[in-house]
PDB file of C-alpha atoms in Angstrom:
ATOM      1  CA  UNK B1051      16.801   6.192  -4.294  1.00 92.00           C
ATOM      2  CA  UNK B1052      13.654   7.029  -1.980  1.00 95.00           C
ATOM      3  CA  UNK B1053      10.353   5.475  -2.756  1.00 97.00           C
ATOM      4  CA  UNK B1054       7.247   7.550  -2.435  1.00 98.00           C
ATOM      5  CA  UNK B1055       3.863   5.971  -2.126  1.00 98.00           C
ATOM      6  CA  UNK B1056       0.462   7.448  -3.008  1.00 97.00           C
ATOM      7  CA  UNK B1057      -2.058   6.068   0.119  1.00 96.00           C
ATOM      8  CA  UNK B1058      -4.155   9.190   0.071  1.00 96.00           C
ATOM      9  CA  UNK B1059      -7.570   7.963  -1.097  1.00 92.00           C
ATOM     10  CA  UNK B1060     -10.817   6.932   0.566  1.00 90.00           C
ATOM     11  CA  UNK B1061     -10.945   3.642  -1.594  1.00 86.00           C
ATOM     12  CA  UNK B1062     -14.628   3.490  -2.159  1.00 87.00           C
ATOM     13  CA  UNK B1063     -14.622   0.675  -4.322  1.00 89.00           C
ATOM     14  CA  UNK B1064     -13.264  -1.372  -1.290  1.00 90.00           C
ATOM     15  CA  UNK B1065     -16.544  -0.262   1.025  1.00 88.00           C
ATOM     16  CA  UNK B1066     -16.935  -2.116   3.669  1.00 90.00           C
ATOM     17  CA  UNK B1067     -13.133  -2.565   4.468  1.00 89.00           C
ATOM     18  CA  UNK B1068     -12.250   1.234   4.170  1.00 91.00           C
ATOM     19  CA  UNK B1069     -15.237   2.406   6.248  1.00 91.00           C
ATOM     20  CA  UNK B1070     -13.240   2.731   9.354  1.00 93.00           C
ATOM     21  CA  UNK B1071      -9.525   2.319   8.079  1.00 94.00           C
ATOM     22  CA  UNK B1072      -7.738   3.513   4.965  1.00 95.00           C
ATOM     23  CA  UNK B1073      -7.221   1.581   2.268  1.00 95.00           C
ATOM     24  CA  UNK B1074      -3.413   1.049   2.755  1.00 96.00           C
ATOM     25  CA  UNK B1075      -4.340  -0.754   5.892  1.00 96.00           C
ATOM     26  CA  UNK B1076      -6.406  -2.789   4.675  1.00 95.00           C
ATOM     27  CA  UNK B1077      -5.341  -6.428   5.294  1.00 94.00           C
ATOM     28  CA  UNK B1078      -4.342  -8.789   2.189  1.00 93.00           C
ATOM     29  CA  UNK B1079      -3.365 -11.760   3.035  1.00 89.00           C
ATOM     30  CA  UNK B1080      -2.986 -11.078   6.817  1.00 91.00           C
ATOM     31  CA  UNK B1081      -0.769  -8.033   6.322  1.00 93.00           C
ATOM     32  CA  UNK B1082      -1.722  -4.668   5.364  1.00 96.00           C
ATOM     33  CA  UNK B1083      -0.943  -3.394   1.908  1.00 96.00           C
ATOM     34  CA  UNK B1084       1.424  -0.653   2.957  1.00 97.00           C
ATOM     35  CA  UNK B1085       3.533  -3.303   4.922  1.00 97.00           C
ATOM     36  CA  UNK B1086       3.689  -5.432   2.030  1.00 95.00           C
ATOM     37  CA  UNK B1087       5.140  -2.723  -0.407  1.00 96.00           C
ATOM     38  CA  UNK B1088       7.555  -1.536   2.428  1.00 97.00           C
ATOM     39  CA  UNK B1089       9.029  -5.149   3.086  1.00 96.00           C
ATOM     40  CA  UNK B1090       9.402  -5.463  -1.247  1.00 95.00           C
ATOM     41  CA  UNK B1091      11.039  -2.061  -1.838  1.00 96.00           C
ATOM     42  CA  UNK B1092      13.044  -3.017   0.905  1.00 96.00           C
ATOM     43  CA  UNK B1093      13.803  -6.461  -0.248  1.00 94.00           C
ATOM     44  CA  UNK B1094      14.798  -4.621  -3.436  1.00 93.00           C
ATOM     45  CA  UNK B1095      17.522  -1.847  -1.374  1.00 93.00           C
ATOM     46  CA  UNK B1096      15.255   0.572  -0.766  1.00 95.00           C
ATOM     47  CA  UNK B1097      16.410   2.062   2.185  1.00 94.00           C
ATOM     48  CA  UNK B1098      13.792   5.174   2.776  1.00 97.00           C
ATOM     49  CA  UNK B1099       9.529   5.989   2.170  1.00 98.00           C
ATOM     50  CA  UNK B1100       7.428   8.926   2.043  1.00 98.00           C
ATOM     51  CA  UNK B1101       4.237   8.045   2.217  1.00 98.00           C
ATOM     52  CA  UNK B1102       1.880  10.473   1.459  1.00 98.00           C
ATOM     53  CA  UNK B1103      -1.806  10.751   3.579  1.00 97.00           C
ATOM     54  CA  UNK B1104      -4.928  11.795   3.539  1.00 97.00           C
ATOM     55  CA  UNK B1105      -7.510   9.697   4.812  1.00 96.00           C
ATOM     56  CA  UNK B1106      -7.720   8.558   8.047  1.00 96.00           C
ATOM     57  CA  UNK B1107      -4.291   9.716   8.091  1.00 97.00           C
ATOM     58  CA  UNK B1108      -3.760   9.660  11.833  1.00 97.00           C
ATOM     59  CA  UNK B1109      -4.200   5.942  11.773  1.00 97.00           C
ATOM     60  CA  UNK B1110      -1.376   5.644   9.193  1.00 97.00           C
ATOM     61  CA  UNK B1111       0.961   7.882  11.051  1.00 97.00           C
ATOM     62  CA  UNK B1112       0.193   5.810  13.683  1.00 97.00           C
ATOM     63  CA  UNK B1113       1.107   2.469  12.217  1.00 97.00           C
ATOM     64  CA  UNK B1114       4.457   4.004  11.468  1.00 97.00           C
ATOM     65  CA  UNK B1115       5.101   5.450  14.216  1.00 96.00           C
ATOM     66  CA  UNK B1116       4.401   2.062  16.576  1.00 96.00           C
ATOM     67  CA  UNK B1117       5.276  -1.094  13.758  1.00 94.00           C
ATOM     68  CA  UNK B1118       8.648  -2.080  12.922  1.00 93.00           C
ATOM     69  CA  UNK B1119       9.020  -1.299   9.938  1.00 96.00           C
ATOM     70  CA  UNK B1120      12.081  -2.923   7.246  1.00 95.00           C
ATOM     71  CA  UNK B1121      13.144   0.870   6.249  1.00 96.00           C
ATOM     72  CA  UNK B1122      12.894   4.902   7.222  1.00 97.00           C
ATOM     73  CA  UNK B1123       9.349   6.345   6.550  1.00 98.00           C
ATOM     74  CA  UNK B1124       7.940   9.576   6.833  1.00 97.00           C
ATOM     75  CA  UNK B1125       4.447  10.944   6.299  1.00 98.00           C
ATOM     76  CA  UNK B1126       3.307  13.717   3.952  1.00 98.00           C
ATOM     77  CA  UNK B1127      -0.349  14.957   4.555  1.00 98.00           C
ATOM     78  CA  UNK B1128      -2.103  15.598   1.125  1.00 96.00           C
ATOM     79  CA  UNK B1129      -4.787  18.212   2.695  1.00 96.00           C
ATOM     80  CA  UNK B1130      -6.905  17.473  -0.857  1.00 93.00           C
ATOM     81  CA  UNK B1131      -7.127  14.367  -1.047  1.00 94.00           C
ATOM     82  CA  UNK B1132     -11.356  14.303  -0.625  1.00 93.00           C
ATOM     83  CA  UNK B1133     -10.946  17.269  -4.061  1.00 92.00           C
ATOM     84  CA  UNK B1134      -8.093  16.340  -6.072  1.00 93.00           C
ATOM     85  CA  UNK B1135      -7.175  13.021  -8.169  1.00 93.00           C
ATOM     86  CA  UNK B1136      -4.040  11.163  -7.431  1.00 94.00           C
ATOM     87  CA  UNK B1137      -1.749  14.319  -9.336  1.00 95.00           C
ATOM     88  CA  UNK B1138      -2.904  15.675  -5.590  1.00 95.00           C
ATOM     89  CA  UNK B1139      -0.673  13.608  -3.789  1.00 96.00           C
ATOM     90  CA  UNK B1140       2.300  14.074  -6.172  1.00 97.00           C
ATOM     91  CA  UNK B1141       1.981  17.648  -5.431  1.00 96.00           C
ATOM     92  CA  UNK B1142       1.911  17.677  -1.850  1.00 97.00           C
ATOM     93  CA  UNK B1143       5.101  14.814  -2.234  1.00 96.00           C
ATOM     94  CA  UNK B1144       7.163  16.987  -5.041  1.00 94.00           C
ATOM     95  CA  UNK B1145       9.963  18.298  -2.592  1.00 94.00           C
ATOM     96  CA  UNK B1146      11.012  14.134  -2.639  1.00 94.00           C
ATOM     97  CA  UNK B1147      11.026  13.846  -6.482  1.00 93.00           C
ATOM     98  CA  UNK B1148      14.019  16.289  -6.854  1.00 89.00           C
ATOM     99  CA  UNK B1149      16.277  12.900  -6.098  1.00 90.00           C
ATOM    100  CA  UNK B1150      16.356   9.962  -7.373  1.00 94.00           C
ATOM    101  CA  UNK B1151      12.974   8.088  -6.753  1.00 95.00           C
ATOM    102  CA  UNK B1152      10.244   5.645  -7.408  1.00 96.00           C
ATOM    103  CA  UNK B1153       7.144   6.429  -7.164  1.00 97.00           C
ATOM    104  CA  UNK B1154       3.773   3.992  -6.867  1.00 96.00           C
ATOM    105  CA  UNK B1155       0.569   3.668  -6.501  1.00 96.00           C
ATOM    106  CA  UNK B1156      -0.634   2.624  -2.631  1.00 94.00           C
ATOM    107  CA  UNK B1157      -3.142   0.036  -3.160  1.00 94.00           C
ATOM    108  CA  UNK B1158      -1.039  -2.352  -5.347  1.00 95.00           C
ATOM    109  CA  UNK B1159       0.740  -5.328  -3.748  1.00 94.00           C
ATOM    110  CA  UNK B1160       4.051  -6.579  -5.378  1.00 93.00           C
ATOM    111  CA  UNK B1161       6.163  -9.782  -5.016  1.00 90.00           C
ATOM    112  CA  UNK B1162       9.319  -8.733  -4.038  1.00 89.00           C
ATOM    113  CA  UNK B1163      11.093  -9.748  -7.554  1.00 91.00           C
ATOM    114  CA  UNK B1164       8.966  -7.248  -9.822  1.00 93.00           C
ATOM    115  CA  UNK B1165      10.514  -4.357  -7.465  1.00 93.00           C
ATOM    116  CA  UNK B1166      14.081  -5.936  -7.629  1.00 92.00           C
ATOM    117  CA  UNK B1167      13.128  -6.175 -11.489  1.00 90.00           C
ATOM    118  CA  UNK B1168      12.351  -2.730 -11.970  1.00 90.00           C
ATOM    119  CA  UNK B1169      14.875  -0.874  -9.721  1.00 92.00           C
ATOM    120  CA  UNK B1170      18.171  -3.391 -10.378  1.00 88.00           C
ATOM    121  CA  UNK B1171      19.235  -1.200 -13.309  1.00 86.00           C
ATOM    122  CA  UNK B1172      16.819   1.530 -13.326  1.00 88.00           C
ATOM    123  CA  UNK B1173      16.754   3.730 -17.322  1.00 89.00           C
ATOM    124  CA  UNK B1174      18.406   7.327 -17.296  1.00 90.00           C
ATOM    125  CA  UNK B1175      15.754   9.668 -16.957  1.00 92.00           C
ATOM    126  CA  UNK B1176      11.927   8.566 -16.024  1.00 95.00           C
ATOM    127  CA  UNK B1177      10.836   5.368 -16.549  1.00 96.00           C
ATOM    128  CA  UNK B1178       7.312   3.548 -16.413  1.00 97.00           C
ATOM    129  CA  UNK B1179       7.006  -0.282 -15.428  1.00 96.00           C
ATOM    130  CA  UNK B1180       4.445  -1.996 -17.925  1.00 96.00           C
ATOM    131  CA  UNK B1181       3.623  -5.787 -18.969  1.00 93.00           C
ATOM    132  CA  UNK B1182       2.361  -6.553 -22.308  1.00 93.00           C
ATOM    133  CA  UNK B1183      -1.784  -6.218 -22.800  1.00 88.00           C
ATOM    134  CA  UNK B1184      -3.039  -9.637 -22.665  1.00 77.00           C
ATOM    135  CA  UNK B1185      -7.122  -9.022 -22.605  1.00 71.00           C
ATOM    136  CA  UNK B1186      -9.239  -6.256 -21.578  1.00 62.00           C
ATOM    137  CA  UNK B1187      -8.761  -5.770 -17.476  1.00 66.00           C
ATOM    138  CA  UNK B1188     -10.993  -3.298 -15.539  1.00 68.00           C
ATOM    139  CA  UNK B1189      -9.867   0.272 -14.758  1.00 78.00           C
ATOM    140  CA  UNK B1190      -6.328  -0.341 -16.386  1.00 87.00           C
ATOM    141  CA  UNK B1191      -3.967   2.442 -16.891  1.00 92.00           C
ATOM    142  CA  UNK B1192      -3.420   2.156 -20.908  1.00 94.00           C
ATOM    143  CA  UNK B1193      -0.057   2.188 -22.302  1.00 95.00           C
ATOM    144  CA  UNK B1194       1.484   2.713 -25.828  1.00 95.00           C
ATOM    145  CA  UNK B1195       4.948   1.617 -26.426  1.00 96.00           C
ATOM    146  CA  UNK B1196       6.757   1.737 -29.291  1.00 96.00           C
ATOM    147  CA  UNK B1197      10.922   0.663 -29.727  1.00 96.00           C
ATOM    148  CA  UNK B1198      11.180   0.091 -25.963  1.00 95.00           C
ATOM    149  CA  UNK B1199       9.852   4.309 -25.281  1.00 97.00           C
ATOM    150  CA  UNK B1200       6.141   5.071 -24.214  1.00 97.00           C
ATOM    151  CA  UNK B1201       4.607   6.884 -26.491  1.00 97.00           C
ATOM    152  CA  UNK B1202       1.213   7.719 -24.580  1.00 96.00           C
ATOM    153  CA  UNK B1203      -0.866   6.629 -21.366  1.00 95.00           C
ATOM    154  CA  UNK B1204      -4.499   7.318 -20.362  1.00 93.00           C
ATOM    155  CA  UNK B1205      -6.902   4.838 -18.973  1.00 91.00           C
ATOM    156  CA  UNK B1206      -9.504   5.889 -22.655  1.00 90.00           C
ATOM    157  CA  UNK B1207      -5.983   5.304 -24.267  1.00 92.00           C
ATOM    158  CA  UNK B1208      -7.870   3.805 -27.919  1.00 90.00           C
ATOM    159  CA  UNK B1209      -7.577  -0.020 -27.867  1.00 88.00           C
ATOM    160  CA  UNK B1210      -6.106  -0.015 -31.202  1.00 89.00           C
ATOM    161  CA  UNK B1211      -2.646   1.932 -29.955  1.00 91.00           C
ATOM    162  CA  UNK B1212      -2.516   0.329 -26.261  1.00 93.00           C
ATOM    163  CA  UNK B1213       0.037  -2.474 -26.568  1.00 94.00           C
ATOM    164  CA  UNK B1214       0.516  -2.188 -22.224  1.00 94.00           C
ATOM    165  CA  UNK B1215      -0.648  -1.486 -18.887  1.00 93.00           C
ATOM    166  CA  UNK B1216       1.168  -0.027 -16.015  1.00 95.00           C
ATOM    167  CA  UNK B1217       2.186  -1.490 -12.970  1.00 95.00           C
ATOM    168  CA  UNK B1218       1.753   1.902 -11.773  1.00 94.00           C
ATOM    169  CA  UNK B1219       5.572   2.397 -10.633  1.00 96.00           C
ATOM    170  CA  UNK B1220       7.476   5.131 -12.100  1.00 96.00           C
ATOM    171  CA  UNK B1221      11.714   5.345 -11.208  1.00 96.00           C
ATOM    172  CA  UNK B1222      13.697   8.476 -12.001  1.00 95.00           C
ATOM    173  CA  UNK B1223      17.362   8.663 -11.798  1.00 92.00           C
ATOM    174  CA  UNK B1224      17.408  12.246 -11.887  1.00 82.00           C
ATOM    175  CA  UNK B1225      16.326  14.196 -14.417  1.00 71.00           C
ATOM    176  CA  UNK B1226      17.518  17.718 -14.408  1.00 80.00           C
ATOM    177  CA  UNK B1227      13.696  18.480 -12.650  1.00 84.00           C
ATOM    178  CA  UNK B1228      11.808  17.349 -15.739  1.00 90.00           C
ATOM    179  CA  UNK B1229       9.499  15.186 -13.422  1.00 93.00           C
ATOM    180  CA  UNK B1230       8.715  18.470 -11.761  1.00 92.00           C
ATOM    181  CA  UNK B1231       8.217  21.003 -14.729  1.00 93.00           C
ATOM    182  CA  UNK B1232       5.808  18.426 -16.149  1.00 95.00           C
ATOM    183  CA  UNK B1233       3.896  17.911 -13.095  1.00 96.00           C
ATOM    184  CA  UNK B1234       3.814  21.834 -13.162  1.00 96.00           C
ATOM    185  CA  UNK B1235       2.747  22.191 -16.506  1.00 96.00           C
ATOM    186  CA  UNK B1236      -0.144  19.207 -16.475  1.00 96.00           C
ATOM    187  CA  UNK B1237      -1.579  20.508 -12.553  1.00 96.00           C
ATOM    188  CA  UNK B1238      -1.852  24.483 -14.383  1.00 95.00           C
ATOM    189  CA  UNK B1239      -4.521  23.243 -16.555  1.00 94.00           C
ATOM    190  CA  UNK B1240      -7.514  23.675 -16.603  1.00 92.00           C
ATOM    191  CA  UNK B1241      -9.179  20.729 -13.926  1.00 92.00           C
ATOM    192  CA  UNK B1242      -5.265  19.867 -13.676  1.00 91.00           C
ATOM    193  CA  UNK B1243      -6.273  18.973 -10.343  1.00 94.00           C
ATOM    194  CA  UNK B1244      -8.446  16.272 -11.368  1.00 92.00           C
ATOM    195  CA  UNK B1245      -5.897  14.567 -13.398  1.00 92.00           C
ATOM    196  CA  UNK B1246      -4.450  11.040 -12.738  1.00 93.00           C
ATOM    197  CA  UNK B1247      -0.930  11.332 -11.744  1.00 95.00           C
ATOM    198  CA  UNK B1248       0.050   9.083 -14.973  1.00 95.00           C
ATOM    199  CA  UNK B1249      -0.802  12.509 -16.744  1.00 95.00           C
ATOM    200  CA  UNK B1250       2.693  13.458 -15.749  1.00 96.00           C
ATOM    201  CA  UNK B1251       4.063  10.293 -17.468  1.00 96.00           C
ATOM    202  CA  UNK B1252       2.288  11.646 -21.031  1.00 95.00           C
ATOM    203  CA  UNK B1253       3.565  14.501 -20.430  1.00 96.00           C
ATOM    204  CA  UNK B1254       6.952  13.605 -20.112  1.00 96.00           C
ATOM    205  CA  UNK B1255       6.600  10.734 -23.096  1.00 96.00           C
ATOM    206  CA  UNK B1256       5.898  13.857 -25.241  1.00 94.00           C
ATOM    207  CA  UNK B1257       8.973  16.040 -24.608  1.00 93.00           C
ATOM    208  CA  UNK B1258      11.638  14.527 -22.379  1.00 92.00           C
ATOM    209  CA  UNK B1259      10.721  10.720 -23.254  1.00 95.00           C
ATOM    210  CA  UNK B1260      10.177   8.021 -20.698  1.00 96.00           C
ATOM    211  CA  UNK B1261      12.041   4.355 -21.076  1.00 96.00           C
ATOM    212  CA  UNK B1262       9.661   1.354 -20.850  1.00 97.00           C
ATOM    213  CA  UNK B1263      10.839  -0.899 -18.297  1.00 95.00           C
ATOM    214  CA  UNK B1264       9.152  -4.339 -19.211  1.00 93.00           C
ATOM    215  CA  UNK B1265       8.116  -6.394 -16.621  1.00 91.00           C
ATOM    216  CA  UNK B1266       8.891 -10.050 -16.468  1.00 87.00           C
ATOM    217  CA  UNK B1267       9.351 -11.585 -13.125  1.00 84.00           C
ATOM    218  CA  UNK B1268       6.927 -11.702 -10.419  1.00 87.00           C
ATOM    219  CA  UNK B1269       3.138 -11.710  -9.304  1.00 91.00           C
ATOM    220  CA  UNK B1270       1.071  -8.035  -8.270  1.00 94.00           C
ATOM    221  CA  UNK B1271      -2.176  -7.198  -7.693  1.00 92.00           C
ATOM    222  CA  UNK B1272      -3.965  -4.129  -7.522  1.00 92.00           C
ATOM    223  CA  UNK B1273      -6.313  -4.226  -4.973  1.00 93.00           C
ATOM    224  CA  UNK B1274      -9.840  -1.876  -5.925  1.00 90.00           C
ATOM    225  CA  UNK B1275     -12.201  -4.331  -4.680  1.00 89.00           C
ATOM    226  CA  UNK B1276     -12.808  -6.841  -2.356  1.00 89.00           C
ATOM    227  CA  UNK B1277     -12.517  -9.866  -5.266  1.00 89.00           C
ATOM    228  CA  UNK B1278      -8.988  -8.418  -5.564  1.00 90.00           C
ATOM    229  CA  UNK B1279      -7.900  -9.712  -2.279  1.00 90.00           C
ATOM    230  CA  UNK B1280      -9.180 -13.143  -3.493  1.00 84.00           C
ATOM    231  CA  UNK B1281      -7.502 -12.818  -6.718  1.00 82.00           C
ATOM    232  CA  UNK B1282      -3.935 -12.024  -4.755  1.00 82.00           C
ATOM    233  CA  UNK B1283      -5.115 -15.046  -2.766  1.00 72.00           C
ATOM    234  CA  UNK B1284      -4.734 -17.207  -5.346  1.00 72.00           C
ATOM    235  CA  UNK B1285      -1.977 -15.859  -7.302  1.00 66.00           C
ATOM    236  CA  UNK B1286       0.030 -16.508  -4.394  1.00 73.00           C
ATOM    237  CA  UNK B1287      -1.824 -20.179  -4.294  1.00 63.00           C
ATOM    238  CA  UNK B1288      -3.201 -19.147  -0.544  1.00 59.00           C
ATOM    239  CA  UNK B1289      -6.825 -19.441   0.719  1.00 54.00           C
ATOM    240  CA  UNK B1290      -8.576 -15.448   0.563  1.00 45.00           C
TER     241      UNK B1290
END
C-alpha cells in the first residue's frame, strides 16, 4: 500500500508561519508536519509516499531530497494548486490511486496508533476513517454513517444527519478503478474543480459504497491555525 499526501496549499489560515514556507513544513512540536505523518505511516508499514506540491514546492522537494526520511517519497507538482480545491491535488496524484493506497490530508498530525488503527486490516473497497461527533468543531468535514457504511459527507452536511467527522484518511484496497471513475465523474462538473476532495468519498458512498473505519486509538490534530499547534501541544501533554 502507498500513501499519498495532499501538501499543496498556501495555508492562509496559518499566516504568519506559511509566509515564507509551506504549510507541511511548518514546525509542530519541533518537527515539521510532513515528517511527523511520514515517521506514523511508517510506524504503521508503510513503506512508500507521494507527496503531492504546490506551494513553495521547491522547498519541499528539497527537504526530501536532503532529510532522512523513515520511507521512499516522491514528489508530484499540482500546477493548480493557487485555482483548484484539494480534488486538484488528487488529480494531479491519480496515476498512484490505481494500487492499493491511503490517501490524507497534509496538514493533520497523527499518533502513530490511529494509522496502525486504520491500515492493520484495511475494508475491501474504499474506506473513510471517522470518530463519533462529540460537539460542534470548526471547519469539520461532516459525516453520516449508518450500519457501519457512510452514507454522505460535506462540511454543510445538516447537523441533524451528521453522526461523524473525518480524520481525513481514506484507504483503498483496490477497487476495480472506482476511486478513479468517481473522481472523474465529480471533477467534470460544473466548478468540479473547486470541489473538496471528500466529494469523491460521496460519490463513491452513493454507488460503490465506502466502509466506515471507526477510530478508537490515538491522539490527531489538524493543524489550520496557529492555536492548533497549541492544542497538539497539549494533547500530547507538551509545552506549545
Amino acid at each position: 500500500m502507498k500513501a499519498v499526501i495532499l501538501s499543496a496549499g498556501y495555508g492562509s489560515r496559518l499566516l504568519p508561519l506559511t509566509m515564507e514556507i509551506p504549510k507541511c513544513l511548518v514546525k509542530v512540536q519541533g518537527r515539521e508536519i510532513l515528517l511527523q505523518q511520514l515517521t506514523a505511516l511508517a510506524e504503521a508499514g508503510i513503506e512508500e509516499a507521494a507527496v503531492v506540491v504546490g506551494y513553495r514546492h521547491r522547498q519541499v522537494r528539497q527537504f526530501v531530497a536532503e532529510r532522512a526520511l523513515p520511507l521512499r517519497v516522491t514528489t508530484v507538482f499540482n500546477p493548480f494548486w493557487s485555482v483548484s480545491n484539494s480534488i486538484g491535488s488528487v488529480w494531479v496524484a491519480r496515476a498512484h490511486l490505481l494500487e492499493p493506497f491511503c490517501l490524507l490530508n497534509g496538514d493533520t498530525v497523527f499518533e502513530q496508533a490511529v494509522l496502525s488503527e486504520a491500515l492493520r486490516q484495511p475494508p475491501p473497497g474504499i474506506g473513510l476513517v471517522v470518530e463519533p461527533i462529540r460537539g460542534p468543531v470548526l471547519d469539520d468535514m461532516r459525516v453520516a454513517v449508518a450500519d457501519g457504511r457512510v452514507t454522505a459527507v460535506a462540511k454543510d452536511l445538516d447537523s441533524a444527519r451528521t453522526t461523524h467527522r473525518s480524520l481525513g484518511v481514506i484507504t483503498s484496497t483496490g477497487d476495480d478503478g472506482a476511486y478513479a471513475r468517481a473522481l472523474e465523474t465529480v471533477i467534470e462538473r460544473d466548478s468540479g474543480h473547486a470541489a473538496y476532495h471528500h466529494a469523491i468519498v460521496a460519490e463513491l458512498a452513493a454507488t460503490v459504497g465506502v466502509t466506515a473505519i471507526e477510530h478508537h486509538a490515538g491522539n490527531w490534530q489538524e493543524i489550520d491555525r496557529p492555536e492548533d499547534i497549541d492544542a497538539w501541544g497539549a494533547a500530547q501533554g507538551m509545552p506549545a
